[in-house]
Amino acid sequence: NGVEKNITEALKLLHEAADRGNTKAQNLLGECYEKGEGVEMDISEALKRYKSAADGGNSDGANNYQRLSQQTTAESV
């Protein structure tokens, strides 16, 4: 669409929105940390972000938290 992607700026804005309580931003940050998009992959940080989103009532965050929690539990067994 003529707009250049800037992952650094996007992450900065997501962090700012998440710090202000935006649960969608928390969930999106969780996805970034889970997949290592623009940040180093960090599953514990992803879980933290998903849980924060879920605690704020974000259903996508709740689903992602449940999925990733179950996945990491199964992998550690």
Coordinates of N, CA, C and O in Angstrom, one line a residue:
N1 N 0.8 -1.2 0.0 CA 0.0 0.0 0.0 C 0.9 1.3 0.0 O 0.4 2.3 0.4
G2 N 2.1 1.1 -0.3 CA 3.0 2.3 -0.4 C 3.6 2.7 1.0 O 4.3 3.6 1.1
V3 N 3.3 1.9 2.0 CA 3.8 2.2 3.4 C 4.9 1.1 3.6 O 4.7 -0.1 3.5
E4 N 6.1 1.6 4.0 CA 7.2 0.7 4.3 C 7.0 0.1 5.7 O 6.7 0.8 6.6
K5 N 7.3 -1.2 5.8 CA 7.3 -1.8 7.2 C 8.4 -1.4 8.0 O 9.6 -1.3 7.5
N6 N 8.2 -1.1 9.2 CA 9.2 -0.8 10.2 C 8.9 -1.5 11.5 O 8.2 -1.0 12.3
I7 N 9.5 -2.7 11.6 CA 9.2 -3.6 12.8 C 9.7 -2.9 14.1 O 9.0 -3.1 15.1
T8 N 10.8 -2.2 14.0 CA 11.2 -1.5 15.2 C 10.2 -0.5 15.8 O 9.9 -0.5 17.0
E9 N 9.7 0.3 14.9 CA 8.7 1.3 15.3 C 7.4 0.6 15.7 O 6.8 1.0 16.7
A10 N 7.0 -0.4 15.0 CA 5.8 -1.2 15.3 C 5.9 -1.8 16.7 O 5.0 -1.7 17.5
L11 N 7.0 -2.4 17.0 CA 7.2 -2.9 18.4 C 7.2 -1.9 19.5 O 6.6 -2.1 20.5
K12 N 7.8 -0.7 19.2 CA 7.8 0.4 20.1 C 6.4 0.8 20.4 O 6.0 1.0 21.6
L13 N 5.6 0.9 19.4 CA 4.2 1.4 19.5 C 3.4 0.3 20.3 O 2.5 0.6 21.1
L14 N 3.6 -1.0 20.0 CA 2.9 -2.1 20.6 C 3.2 -2.1 22.1 O 2.4 -2.2 23.0
H15 N 4.5 -1.9 22.5 CA 4.9 -1.8 23.9 C 4.2 -0.6 24.6 O 3.8 -0.8 25.7
E16 N 4.2 0.5 23.9 CA 3.5 1.7 24.5 C 2.0 1.4 24.8 O 1.5 1.7 25.8
A17 N 1.4 0.8 23.8 CA -0.1 0.5 23.9 C -0.3 -0.6 25.0 O -1.2 -0.5 25.8
A18 N 0.6 -1.6 25.0 CA 0.5 -2.6 26.1 C 0.7 -2.0 27.5 O -0.1 -2.4 28.4
D19 N 1.6 -1.1 27.6 CA 1.9 -0.5 28.9 C 0.7 0.3 29.4 O 0.5 0.6 30.6
R20 N -0.1 0.7 28.4 CA -1.3 1.5 28.8 C -2.6 0.6 29.0 O -3.7 1.1 29.1
G21 N -2.3 -0.7 28.9 CA -3.4 -1.6 29.2 C -4.2 -2.2 28.0 O -5.2 -2.8 28.1
N22 N -3.7 -1.9 26.8 CA -4.3 -2.4 25.6 C -4.1 -3.9 25.4 O -3.0 -4.4 25.2
T23 N -5.1 -4.7 25.6 CA -5.0 -6.1 25.6 C -4.7 -6.7 24.2 O -4.1 -7.7 24.0
K24 N -5.2 -6.0 23.1 CA -4.9 -6.5 21.8 C -3.3 -6.3 21.5 O -2.7 -7.2 20.9
A25 N -2.8 -5.2 22.0 CA -1.3 -5.0 21.9 C -0.6 -6.1 22.7 O 0.4 -6.6 22.2
Q26 N -1.1 -6.4 23.8 CA -0.4 -7.5 24.6 C -0.4 -8.8 23.9 O 0.6 -9.5 23.8
N27 N -1.6 -9.1 23.3 CA -1.7 -10.4 22.5 C -0.7 -10.4 21.3 O 0.0 -11.3 21.0
L28 N -0.7 -9.2 20.6 CA 0.2 -9.1 19.4 C 1.7 -9.2 19.8 O 2.5 -9.9 19.1
L29 N 2.0 -8.6 21.0 CA 3.4 -8.8 21.5 C 3.7 -10.2 21.8 O 4.8 -10.7 21.6
G30 N 2.7 -10.9 22.4 CA 2.9 -12.3 22.7 C 3.2 -13.1 21.4 O 4.1 -14.0 21.4
E31 N 2.5 -12.8 20.3 CA 2.8 -13.5 19.1 C 4.2 -13.2 18.6 O 4.9 -14.1 18.1
C32 N 4.6 -11.9 18.7 CA 6.0 -11.6 18.3 C 7.0 -12.4 19.1 O 8.0 -12.9 18.5
Y33 N 6.8 -12.5 20.4 CA 7.8 -13.2 21.2 C 7.7 -14.7 21.0 O 8.8 -15.4 21.0
E34 N 6.5 -15.2 20.7 CA 6.4 -16.6 20.4 C 7.1 -17.0 19.1 O 7.8 -18.1 19.0
K35 N 7.0 -16.2 18.1 CA 7.5 -16.5 16.8 C 8.9 -15.9 16.5 O 9.5 -16.2 15.5
G36 N 9.4 -15.0 17.4 CA 10.6 -14.4 17.2 C 10.6 -13.3 16.1 O 11.5 -13.2 15.3
E37 N 9.5 -12.6 16.0 CA 9.3 -11.6 14.9 C 9.7 -10.3 15.5 O 9.0 -9.7 16.3
G38 N 10.8 -9.8 15.1 CA 11.3 -8.5 15.5 C 12.0 -8.5 16.8 O 12.6 -7.5 17.3
V39 N 11.9 -9.6 17.6 CA 12.5 -9.7 18.9 C 13.0 -11.1 18.9 O 12.7 -12.0 18.1
E40 N 13.9 -11.4 19.9 CA 14.4 -12.7 20.1 C 13.3 -13.6 20.7 O 12.5 -13.1 21.5
M41 N 13.1 -14.8 20.1 CA 12.1 -15.7 20.6 C 12.2 -15.9 22.1 O 13.3 -16.2 22.6
D42 N 11.1 -15.8 22.8 CA 11.1 -15.9 24.2 C 9.7 -16.4 24.7 O 8.8 -15.6 24.8
I43 N 9.6 -17.7 24.9 CA 8.3 -18.3 25.2 C 7.8 -17.9 26.5 O 6.6 -17.6 26.6
S44 N 8.6 -17.7 27.5 CA 8.1 -17.2 28.8 C 7.6 -15.8 28.7 O 6.6 -15.5 29.3
E45 N 8.2 -14.9 27.9 CA 7.7 -13.6 27.7 C 6.4 -13.6 26.9 O 5.4 -12.9 27.1
A46 N 6.3 -14.5 25.9 CA 5.1 -14.7 25.1 C 3.9 -15.1 26.1 O 2.8 -14.6 26.0
L47 N 4.2 -16.1 26.9 CA 3.2 -16.5 27.9 C 2.7 -15.4 28.8 O 1.5 -15.2 29.1
K48 N 3.7 -14.6 29.3 CA 3.4 -13.4 30.1 C 2.5 -12.4 29.4 O 1.5 -12.0 30.0
R49 N 2.8 -12.2 28.1 CA 2.0 -11.2 27.3 C 0.6 -11.8 27.1 O -0.4 -11.1 27.2
Y50 N 0.5 -13.1 26.7 CA -0.8 -13.7 26.5 C -1.6 -13.7 27.7 O -2.8 -13.4 27.7
K51 N -1.0 -14.0 28.9 CA -1.8 -14.0 30.2 C -2.3 -12.6 30.5 O -3.4 -12.5 30.9
S52 N -1.5 -11.6 30.3 CA -1.9 -10.2 30.5 C -3.1 -9.9 29.6 O -4.1 -9.3 30.1
A53 N -3.0 -10.3 28.4 CA -4.1 -10.0 27.5 C -5.4 -10.8 28.0 O -6.5 -10.2 28.0
A54 N -5.2 -12.0 28.3 CA -6.3 -12.9 28.8 C -6.9 -12.3 30.1 O -8.2 -12.2 30.2
D55 N -6.1 -11.9 31.0 CA -6.6 -11.3 32.3 C -7.4 -10.0 32.0 O -8.2 -9.6 32.8
G56 N -7.1 -9.3 30.9 CA -7.8 -8.1 30.5 C -9.1 -8.4 29.7 O -9.7 -7.4 29.3
G57 N -9.4 -9.7 29.5 CA -10.6 -10.0 28.8 C -10.4 -10.3 27.3 O -11.4 -10.4 26.6
N58 N -9.2 -10.3 26.8 CA -9.0 -10.6 25.4 C -9.1 -12.1 25.1 O -8.3 -12.9 25.6
S59 N -10.0 -12.5 24.3 CA -10.3 -13.9 24.1 C -9.1 -14.5 23.2 O -8.8 -15.7 23.4
D60 N -8.6 -13.7 22.3 CA -7.4 -14.3 21.5 C -6.2 -14.5 22.5 O -5.6 -15.5 22.3
G61 N -6.0 -13.6 23.4 CA -4.9 -13.8 24.4 C -5.2 -15.0 25.2 O -4.3 -15.8 25.5
A62 N -6.4 -15.2 25.6 CA -6.8 -16.4 26.4 C -6.5 -17.7 25.7 O -6.0 -18.6 26.2
N63 N -7.0 -17.7 24.4 CA -6.8 -18.9 23.6 C -5.3 -19.2 23.4 O -4.8 -20.3 23.4
N64 N -4.5 -18.1 23.1 CA -3.1 -18.3 22.8 C -2.4 -18.7 24.1 O -1.5 -19.6 24.1
Y65 N -2.8 -18.2 25.3 CA -2.2 -18.6 26.5 C -2.4 -20.0 26.8 O -1.5 -20.8 27.1
Q66 N -3.7 -20.5 26.6 CA -4.0 -21.9 26.9 C -3.3 -22.8 25.9 O -2.7 -23.8 26.4
R67 N -3.2 -22.4 24.6 CA -2.6 -23.3 23.6 C -1.1 -23.4 23.9 O -0.5 -24.5 24.0
L68 N -0.4 -22.3 24.2 CA 1.0 -22.3 24.4 C 1.4 -22.9 25.7 O 2.4 -23.7 25.8
S69 N 0.6 -22.7 26.7 CA 0.8 -23.4 28.0 C 0.7 -24.9 27.9 O 1.6 -25.6 28.4
Q70 N -0.3 -25.4 27.2 CA -0.4 -26.8 27.0 C 0.7 -27.4 26.2 O 1.3 -28.4 26.5
Q71 N 1.1 -26.6 25.2 CA 2.2 -27.0 24.3 C 3.5 -27.1 25.0 O 4.3 -28.1 24.9
T72 N 3.8 -26.1 25.8 CA 5.1 -26.2 26.6 C 5.1 -27.2 27.7 O 6.1 -27.8 28.0
T73 N 3.9 -27.5 28.3 CA 3.8 -28.5 29.3 C 4.0 -29.9 28.7 O 4.8 -30.7 29.2
A74 N 3.4 -30.1 27.5 CA 3.6 -31.4 26.8 C 5.0 -31.6 26.4 O 5.5 -32.7 26.4
E75 N 5.7 -30.6 25.9 CA 7.1 -30.7 25.5 C 8.0 -31.0 26.6 O 9.1 -31.6 26.4
S76 N 7.7 -30.5 27.8 CA 8.6 -30.7 29.0 C 8.4 -32.1 29.6 O 9.2 -32.4 30.5
V77 N 7.4 -32.8 29.2 CA 7.1 -34.1 29.8 C 7.9 -35.2 29.1 O 8.3 -35.2 28.0

